[in-house]
Amino acid sequence: MSDSETPLLDDLEKGPWPSFVTEIKRAGEKKESAKDLLRQLERSYVDKIGHWKHGGIVGVRGYGGGVIGRYSDLPEEFPAVAEFHTLRVNQPSGWFYNTKKLRELCDVWDKHGSGLTNMHGATGDIILLGAPTDALQPCFDDLAEINFDLGGSGSDMRTPSCCVGPARCEYACIDTLDLLYDITMEYQDELHRPMFPYKSKIKISGCPNDCVAAVPRSDIAIIGTWRDEIQIDPEGVEYYAATGFDIQCEVVDLCPTEAIHWNPETRTLTINNKECNRCMHCINQMPRALRPGKERGATILVGGKAPIVHGALLSHVIVPFMKMEPPYTELKELIENIWEWWDENGKMRERLGELINRLGMRNFLKALDLPPSPQLVFAPRANPYYFWDPEEVK
């Protein structure tokens, strides 16, 4: 493929960073669809308009989700991408692979599709970019042979995702990997057969560092936490003091709730755990001295989303602490009750957080029979989302 066909895209290869254009050109050496993809993108840059149209129902037998239809609006000019559908493939917990499994995955995609992948999509799926309609079912069949399933798309439970959790992270307060697998297997109908007003995302982070951005990007966020005291190792504190680390400046002064006190004369660090809001800053700064508490579980939040139909929303805490132990019955009952309320009251394309904003947190909590959480109160007497019913006041 000559450079002269895509002069605008060629400019994107001239910077100091790796370019997606270079990678698509490499794929174009084997696949005509990758070549036409670049040609159509170049045309879009010239016309200043996208040349993809979204429409038509495509999929595989028995599933309503997992495949996203993509068609070119210039099929005569770019025939190799006239149909360029995307498959979302359910990723393993924590995105752990071995090279054998990755090679099997790539072999299937080289056989049926463009060879282009996105590892990974915003929700966490393995994204296989670009296949004609008649290749979808054979590709799905071959994926099943190597033990891969499709993920979610459309108005269903989107593919859940989690951080690496206890596999590699010393801060993990829950087993994110087991929980993710359990939820994925439990809700196969909700994952593969769209039945909701809109998409529903569940993300799981092992600690409040929230490495999968569950709080701003999922309808139901599960965040590992603890409810006893932060563990303090005096020898670890002494190590930081002796090496010249400025505990007062780097930790104490930056505590958002002013819960930490440092005595430089006695070299003692104390924490008022009743004021701690689990931001993890002190633990991140002094991992040799501080650790999450021993009584561990998860905080459940709802209503987060990125700005698509309406603006971005951050999640609300609805359950400050819940034990996370198999078979996760309490969590599953809560998830199902949330879905039921949302399904009954939500409008088409209305996310959970948007519905809560429309009907009010008070109605949501009453419907789920949940007590209002202090974490919902931004400041005393400032919009706590909850008021007494007249019949409850004597």
Short mmCIF file of C-alpha atoms in Angstrom, two decimals:
data_model
loop_
_atom_site.label_atom_id
_atom_site.label_comp_id
_atom_site.label_asym_id
_atom_site.label_seq_id
_atom_site.Cartn_x
_atom_site.Cartn_y
_atom_site.Cartn_z
CA MET A 1 0.00 0.00 0.00
CA SER A 2 1.65 3.24 -1.12
CA ASP A 3 1.96 6.21 1.21
CA SER A 4 0.35 8.46 -1.39
CA GLU A 5 -3.06 6.84 -0.82
CA THR A 6 -3.31 8.18 2.73
CA PRO A 7 -1.26 11.40 3.04
CA LEU A 8 -3.24 12.73 6.03
CA LEU A 9 -2.91 9.48 7.96
CA ASP A 10 0.77 9.27 7.07
CA ASP A 11 1.32 12.44 9.12
CA LEU A 12 0.16 10.54 12.21
CA GLU A 13 3.19 8.28 11.89
CA LYS A 14 5.70 11.14 12.09
CA GLY A 15 5.48 11.89 15.81
CA PRO A 16 7.56 10.33 18.60
CA TRP A 17 4.84 7.92 19.66
CA PRO A 18 3.67 4.61 18.16
CA SER A 19 0.85 5.11 15.67
CA PHE A 20 -2.28 3.07 15.07
CA VAL A 21 -1.81 3.87 11.37
CA THR A 22 1.43 1.89 11.31
CA GLU A 23 -0.24 -1.10 12.91
CA ILE A 24 -3.20 -1.06 10.52
CA LYS A 25 -0.77 -0.87 7.59
CA ARG A 26 0.95 -3.98 8.92
CA ALA A 27 -2.42 -5.74 9.04
CA GLY A 28 -3.09 -4.49 5.52
CA GLU A 29 -0.19 -6.54 4.22
CA LYS A 30 -2.36 -9.63 4.80
CA LYS A 31 -5.93 -8.33 4.85
CA GLU A 32 -7.68 -6.22 2.21
CA SER A 33 -10.19 -5.10 4.83
CA ALA A 34 -7.42 -3.37 6.80
CA LYS A 35 -6.32 -1.54 3.65
CA ASP A 36 -9.85 -0.34 2.91
CA LEU A 37 -10.23 0.67 6.54
CA LEU A 38 -7.34 3.12 6.16
CA ARG A 39 -8.61 4.33 2.80
CA GLN A 40 -12.06 5.06 4.24
CA LEU A 41 -10.54 6.79 7.28
CA GLU A 42 -8.48 8.98 4.98
CA ARG A 43 -11.66 9.85 3.12
CA SER A 44 -13.30 10.75 6.44
CA TYR A 45 -10.43 13.11 7.24
CA VAL A 46 -10.86 14.78 3.87
CA ASP A 47 -14.67 15.00 4.06
CA LYS A 48 -14.63 15.82 7.78
CA ILE A 49 -17.41 13.31 8.37
CA GLY A 50 -17.48 9.71 9.50
CA HIS A 51 -18.42 7.17 6.86
CA TRP A 52 -19.76 4.46 9.16
CA LYS A 53 -23.46 3.84 9.50
CA HIS A 54 -24.94 1.95 12.42
CA GLY A 55 -27.90 -0.22 11.68
CA GLY A 56 -29.15 -3.69 10.96
CA ILE A 57 -29.32 -6.60 13.35
CA VAL A 58 -26.41 -9.00 13.21
CA GLY A 59 -25.41 -11.66 15.67
CA VAL A 60 -24.98 -15.34 16.33
CA ARG A 61 -27.55 -18.03 17.03
CA GLY A 62 -29.12 -17.86 20.49
CA TYR A 63 -27.51 -14.54 21.47
CA GLY A 64 -28.95 -11.05 21.31
CA GLY A 65 -25.71 -9.30 22.26
CA GLY A 66 -21.99 -9.54 21.71
CA VAL A 67 -21.88 -8.39 18.08
CA ILE A 68 -22.04 -4.73 17.00
CA GLY A 69 -23.13 -4.07 13.45
CA ARG A 70 -20.97 -1.73 11.40
CA TYR A 71 -21.48 -0.86 7.74
CA SER A 72 -19.70 1.54 5.42
CA ASP A 73 -21.85 4.16 3.71
CA LEU A 74 -19.45 3.94 0.74
CA PRO A 75 -19.57 0.19 0.05
CA GLU A 76 -18.89 0.51 -3.68
CA GLU A 77 -15.77 2.59 -3.03
CA PHE A 78 -14.49 0.46 -0.12
CA PRO A 79 -15.97 -3.03 -0.65
CA ALA A 80 -13.68 -4.79 1.83
CA VAL A 81 -15.29 -2.85 4.70
CA ALA A 82 -18.84 -2.79 3.37
CA GLU A 83 -19.56 -5.01 6.39
CA PHE A 84 -17.12 -4.50 9.25
CA HIS A 85 -18.79 -5.89 12.36
CA THR A 86 -17.25 -5.91 15.83
CA LEU A 87 -17.27 -8.89 18.19
CA ARG A 88 -16.99 -8.34 21.92
CA VAL A 89 -15.34 -11.33 23.57
CA ASN A 90 -15.62 -11.95 27.30
CA GLN A 91 -12.21 -11.40 28.87
CA PRO A 92 -10.74 -13.59 31.63
CA SER A 93 -10.85 -12.24 35.18
CA GLY A 94 -8.18 -9.61 35.68
CA TRP A 95 -7.11 -9.88 32.00
CA PHE A 96 -4.75 -12.79 32.66
CA TYR A 97 -3.64 -14.76 29.61
CA ASN A 98 -0.86 -17.12 28.66
CA THR A 99 0.81 -16.89 25.25
CA LYS A 100 -0.78 -20.14 24.05
CA LYS A 101 -4.28 -18.79 24.60
CA LEU A 102 -3.45 -15.46 22.96
CA ARG A 103 -2.10 -17.25 19.89
CA GLU A 104 -5.26 -19.34 19.67
CA LEU A 105 -7.37 -16.20 19.88
CA CYS A 106 -5.36 -14.44 17.18
CA ASP A 107 -5.45 -17.51 14.92
CA VAL A 108 -9.25 -17.53 15.05
CA TRP A 109 -9.41 -13.84 14.25
CA ASP A 110 -6.89 -14.04 11.41
CA LYS A 111 -9.04 -16.80 9.93
CA HIS A 112 -12.38 -14.99 10.10
CA GLY A 113 -11.76 -11.26 10.47
CA SER A 114 -9.53 -8.31 9.72
CA GLY A 115 -6.84 -9.28 12.22
CA LEU A 116 -7.32 -5.97 14.05
CA THR A 117 -7.97 -6.10 17.81
CA ASN A 118 -8.47 -3.72 20.68
CA MET A 119 -7.04 -5.16 23.89
CA HIS A 120 -9.27 -4.07 25.61
CA GLY A 121 -12.49 -2.13 25.15
CA ALA A 122 -13.80 0.43 27.60
CA THR A 123 -15.91 -2.17 29.39
CA GLY A 124 -13.07 -4.67 29.43
CA ASP A 125 -13.93 -7.00 26.55
CA ILE A 126 -11.50 -8.30 23.97
CA ILE A 127 -12.55 -6.33 20.89
CA LEU A 128 -12.26 -8.03 17.49
CA LEU A 129 -12.65 -5.30 14.88
CA GLY A 130 -14.05 -6.06 11.48
CA ALA A 131 -15.75 -9.16 10.12
CA PRO A 132 -18.33 -9.68 7.36
CA THR A 133 -21.76 -10.98 8.29
CA ASP A 134 -21.19 -14.49 6.96
CA ALA A 135 -18.08 -14.88 9.14
CA LEU A 136 -19.78 -14.12 12.46
CA GLN A 137 -21.22 -17.55 13.23
CA PRO A 138 -18.11 -19.52 12.14
CA CYS A 139 -15.94 -17.13 14.20
CA PHE A 140 -18.16 -17.58 17.25
CA ASP A 141 -18.06 -21.36 16.85
CA ASP A 142 -14.27 -21.36 16.68
CA LEU A 143 -14.05 -19.05 19.71
CA ALA A 144 -16.20 -21.48 21.65
CA GLU A 145 -13.81 -24.29 20.71
CA ILE A 146 -10.98 -22.45 22.48
CA ASN A 147 -13.23 -21.66 25.47
CA PHE A 148 -14.03 -18.03 24.75
CA ASP A 149 -17.56 -16.59 24.93
CA LEU A 150 -19.03 -13.33 23.67
CA GLY A 151 -19.50 -10.42 26.02
CA GLY A 152 -22.36 -7.97 26.36
CA SER A 153 -23.67 -5.32 23.99
CA GLY A 154 -26.97 -3.54 23.68
CA SER A 155 -29.46 -3.21 26.54
CA ASP A 156 -28.08 -5.96 28.72
CA MET A 157 -25.61 -6.53 31.50
CA ARG A 158 -22.32 -5.55 29.94
CA THR A 159 -19.33 -7.78 30.47
CA PRO A 160 -18.27 -7.34 34.13
CA SER A 161 -14.63 -6.44 34.75
CA CYS A 162 -12.29 -6.40 37.73
CA CYS A 163 -8.78 -5.48 38.75
CA VAL A 164 -6.03 -8.10 39.22
CA GLY A 165 -6.98 -8.24 42.91
CA PRO A 166 -5.19 -10.74 45.17
CA ALA A 167 -3.37 -12.27 42.20
CA ARG A 168 -0.86 -9.43 42.15
CA CYS A 169 -1.95 -6.62 44.46
CA GLU A 170 -1.08 -6.43 48.14
CA TYR A 171 -3.95 -3.99 48.81
CA ALA A 172 -6.80 -6.26 47.65
CA CYS A 173 -9.49 -6.52 50.32
CA ILE A 174 -11.68 -9.00 48.38
CA ASP A 175 -11.12 -11.78 45.87
CA THR A 176 -12.05 -9.80 42.77
CA LEU A 177 -11.19 -12.64 40.40
CA ASP A 178 -13.50 -15.19 42.01
CA LEU A 179 -16.30 -12.67 42.43
CA LEU A 180 -16.12 -11.61 38.79
CA TYR A 181 -16.20 -15.20 37.55
CA ASP A 182 -19.12 -16.02 39.82
CA ILE A 183 -21.17 -13.02 38.68
CA THR A 184 -20.38 -13.66 35.01
CA MET A 185 -21.49 -17.28 35.23
CA GLU A 186 -24.58 -16.48 37.32
CA TYR A 187 -26.01 -13.89 34.94
CA GLN A 188 -25.56 -15.46 31.52
CA ASP A 189 -29.13 -14.62 30.44
CA GLU A 190 -28.72 -10.98 31.44
CA LEU A 191 -25.36 -10.86 29.65
CA HIS A 192 -26.33 -12.40 26.31
CA ARG A 193 -30.01 -11.53 25.89
CA PRO A 194 -30.84 -7.81 26.07
CA MET A 195 -33.83 -7.27 28.34
CA PHE A 196 -33.14 -4.00 30.18
CA PRO A 197 -34.02 -0.34 29.45
CA TYR A 198 -30.34 0.22 28.61
CA LYS A 199 -26.90 -1.12 29.47
CA SER A 200 -25.94 -2.09 33.01
CA LYS A 201 -22.28 -2.21 33.99
CA ILE A 202 -20.74 -3.94 37.01
CA LYS A 203 -17.09 -3.26 37.85
CA ILE A 204 -15.12 -4.65 40.76
CA SER A 205 -12.07 -3.06 42.40
CA GLY A 206 -10.18 -4.82 45.15
CA CYS A 207 -9.48 -1.65 47.15
CA PRO A 208 -10.45 2.05 47.18
CA ASN A 209 -7.67 2.87 44.70
CA ASP A 210 -10.30 1.68 42.18
CA CYS A 211 -7.95 0.68 39.39
CA VAL A 212 -10.82 -0.24 37.04
CA ALA A 213 -12.54 3.15 37.57
CA ALA A 214 -15.69 1.49 38.89
CA VAL A 215 -16.95 4.57 40.74
CA PRO A 216 -17.20 6.88 37.69
CA ARG A 217 -17.86 4.24 35.03
CA SER A 218 -20.26 1.59 36.28
CA ASP A 219 -23.90 1.40 37.28
CA ILE A 220 -23.03 -0.94 40.15
CA ALA A 221 -19.55 -0.52 41.64
CA ILE A 222 -18.09 -3.02 44.10
CA ILE A 223 -15.09 -1.58 45.94
CA GLY A 224 -13.02 -3.62 48.38
CA THR A 225 -12.63 -1.97 51.78
CA TRP A 226 -12.25 -2.61 55.51
CA ARG A 227 -14.28 -1.54 58.53
CA ASP A 228 -11.80 -1.85 61.38
CA GLU A 229 -8.60 0.14 61.91
CA ILE A 230 -5.76 0.66 59.47
CA GLN A 231 -2.87 -1.59 60.48
CA ILE A 232 0.20 0.37 61.60
CA ASP A 233 3.67 -1.19 61.74
CA PRO A 234 5.85 0.96 64.09
CA GLU A 235 9.03 -0.42 62.53
CA GLY A 236 7.77 0.60 59.11
CA VAL A 237 6.98 4.10 60.39
CA GLU A 238 10.49 4.34 61.80
CA TYR A 239 11.92 3.26 58.43
CA TYR A 240 10.22 6.19 56.64
CA ALA A 241 11.24 8.66 59.34
CA ALA A 242 14.85 7.47 59.28
CA THR A 243 15.15 7.71 55.50
CA GLY A 244 14.09 11.36 55.49
CA PHE A 245 10.59 10.90 54.13
CA ASP A 246 8.52 13.95 55.15
CA ILE A 247 5.58 12.23 56.82
CA GLN A 248 3.99 15.51 57.90
CA CYS A 249 4.10 17.09 54.45
CA GLU A 250 3.47 14.06 52.24
CA VAL A 251 0.92 12.23 54.36
CA VAL A 252 -0.55 14.14 57.31
CA ASP A 253 -1.11 17.47 55.57
CA LEU A 254 -2.73 15.73 52.59
CA CYS A 255 -5.21 13.62 54.57
CA PRO A 256 -8.63 14.85 53.36
CA THR A 257 -10.33 14.30 56.72
CA GLU A 258 -7.38 15.32 58.92
CA ALA A 259 -7.51 11.91 60.56
CA ILE A 260 -3.74 11.38 60.89
CA HIS A 261 -1.37 12.81 63.49
CA TRP A 262 2.44 12.60 63.42
CA ASN A 263 4.59 13.28 66.46
CA PRO A 264 8.15 13.88 65.22
CA GLU A 265 9.59 13.84 68.74
CA THR A 266 8.32 10.37 69.63
CA ARG A 267 8.16 9.26 65.99
CA THR A 268 4.65 7.91 66.42
CA LEU A 269 1.87 7.95 63.87
CA THR A 270 -1.75 7.78 65.05
CA ILE A 271 -4.95 7.57 63.00
CA ASN A 272 -8.46 8.53 64.07
CA ASN A 273 -10.12 5.73 62.13
CA LYS A 274 -13.61 7.09 62.80
CA GLU A 275 -12.74 10.03 60.55
CA CYS A 276 -10.95 7.97 57.88
CA ASN A 277 -12.77 7.92 54.51
CA ARG A 278 -10.61 5.12 53.02
CA CYS A 279 -8.98 7.31 50.38
CA MET A 280 -5.83 5.10 50.49
CA HIS A 281 -3.43 8.05 50.24
CA CYS A 282 -1.53 7.29 53.43
CA ILE A 283 -1.32 3.59 52.58
CA ASN A 284 -0.09 4.35 49.07
CA GLN A 285 2.56 6.69 50.42
CA MET A 286 3.74 4.42 53.25
CA PRO A 287 3.05 0.82 52.19
CA ARG A 288 5.83 -0.50 54.42
CA ALA A 289 4.15 0.99 57.48
CA LEU A 290 0.42 0.98 56.77
CA ARG A 291 -2.00 -1.69 55.58
CA PRO A 292 -5.78 -1.96 55.17
CA GLY A 293 -7.60 -3.31 58.21
CA LYS A 294 -8.23 -7.00 58.79
CA GLU A 295 -12.05 -7.00 58.73
CA ARG A 296 -12.54 -6.78 54.99
CA GLY A 297 -15.47 -6.64 52.61
CA ALA A 298 -16.80 -4.22 50.01
CA THR A 299 -18.62 -0.94 49.62
CA ILE A 300 -21.46 -0.99 47.09
CA LEU A 301 -22.10 2.12 45.01
CA VAL A 302 -24.62 2.77 42.25
CA GLY A 303 -25.28 5.25 39.46
CA GLY A 304 -21.94 6.02 37.85
CA LYS A 305 -21.65 6.53 34.10
CA ALA A 306 -19.64 8.27 31.40
CA PRO A 307 -21.16 11.24 29.50
CA ILE A 308 -23.07 9.65 26.62
CA VAL A 309 -26.81 10.39 26.60
CA HIS A 310 -26.60 12.73 29.60
CA GLY A 311 -23.65 14.08 31.57
CA ALA A 312 -21.15 12.10 33.60
CA LEU A 313 -22.22 10.85 37.04
CA LEU A 314 -20.23 9.53 39.98
CA SER A 315 -21.62 6.65 42.01
CA HIS A 316 -23.47 6.99 45.31
CA VAL A 317 -22.66 4.79 48.31
CA ILE A 318 -25.73 2.70 49.19
CA VAL A 319 -24.11 -0.06 51.28
CA PRO A 320 -21.02 1.13 53.20
CA PHE A 321 -19.89 -2.40 54.06
CA MET A 322 -20.86 -5.88 52.91
CA LYS A 323 -18.99 -9.12 53.46
CA MET A 324 -17.81 -10.69 50.20
CA GLU A 325 -17.70 -14.44 50.62
CA PRO A 326 -18.93 -17.19 48.25
CA PRO A 327 -21.65 -17.71 47.15
CA TYR A 328 -22.17 -13.92 47.42
CA THR A 329 -25.89 -14.33 48.13
CA GLU A 330 -26.41 -10.92 49.74
CA LEU A 331 -24.72 -9.12 46.84
CA LYS A 332 -26.70 -11.03 44.22
CA GLU A 333 -30.00 -10.28 45.95
CA LEU A 334 -29.10 -6.59 45.97
CA ILE A 335 -28.11 -6.61 42.27
CA GLU A 336 -31.35 -8.36 41.29
CA ASN A 337 -33.47 -5.94 43.35
CA ILE A 338 -31.70 -2.99 41.70
CA TRP A 339 -32.31 -4.40 38.24
CA GLU A 340 -35.97 -5.08 39.01
CA TRP A 341 -36.60 -1.48 40.17
CA TRP A 342 -34.69 -0.04 37.21
CA ASP A 343 -36.47 -2.34 34.73
CA GLU A 344 -39.89 -1.33 36.07
CA ASN A 345 -39.24 2.41 36.20
CA GLY A 346 -36.54 3.22 33.65
CA LYS A 347 -37.20 4.81 30.28
CA MET A 348 -35.54 3.49 27.15
CA ARG A 349 -31.83 4.40 27.11
CA GLU A 350 -32.00 5.65 30.72
CA ARG A 351 -29.14 4.48 32.90
CA LEU A 352 -29.61 3.62 36.56
CA GLY A 353 -27.99 6.83 37.80
CA GLU A 354 -30.19 8.94 35.53
CA LEU A 355 -33.30 7.17 36.83
CA ILE A 356 -32.22 7.79 40.43
CA ASN A 357 -31.73 11.47 39.61
CA ARG A 358 -35.18 11.62 38.01
CA LEU A 359 -37.15 9.81 40.73
CA GLY A 360 -34.92 10.66 43.68
CA MET A 361 -32.57 8.70 45.90
CA ARG A 362 -35.30 8.57 48.54
CA ASN A 363 -37.59 6.55 46.26
CA PHE A 364 -34.73 4.28 45.27
CA LEU A 365 -33.76 3.51 48.87
CA LYS A 366 -37.36 2.90 49.92
CA ALA A 367 -37.99 0.57 46.98
CA LEU A 368 -34.94 -1.51 47.88
CA ASP A 369 -35.65 -1.31 51.63
CA LEU A 370 -32.18 0.12 52.26
CA PRO A 371 -31.40 2.49 55.13
CA PRO A 372 -29.97 5.83 54.00
CA SER A 373 -26.20 5.82 54.36
CA PRO A 374 -24.28 8.64 56.07
CA GLN A 375 -21.96 8.58 53.05
CA LEU A 376 -24.81 10.11 51.02
CA VAL A 377 -24.55 13.31 53.08
CA PHE A 378 -22.07 15.74 51.59
CA ALA A 379 -22.19 18.02 54.64
CA PRO A 380 -24.50 18.30 57.67
CA ARG A 381 -28.00 19.42 56.64
CA ALA A 382 -26.92 19.56 53.00
CA ASN A 383 -29.11 17.50 50.66
CA PRO A 384 -29.05 14.10 52.35
CA TYR A 385 -31.56 12.74 49.79
CA TYR A 386 -33.88 11.55 52.55
CA PHE A 387 -36.76 13.10 54.46
CA TRP A 388 -39.29 11.91 57.02
CA ASP A 389 -42.69 10.84 55.79
CA PRO A 390 -45.51 12.78 57.50
CA GLU A 391 -46.91 9.59 59.02
CA GLU A 392 -43.55 8.86 60.63
CA VAL A 393 -43.52 12.14 62.55
CA LYS A 394 -45.64 12.38 65.69
#
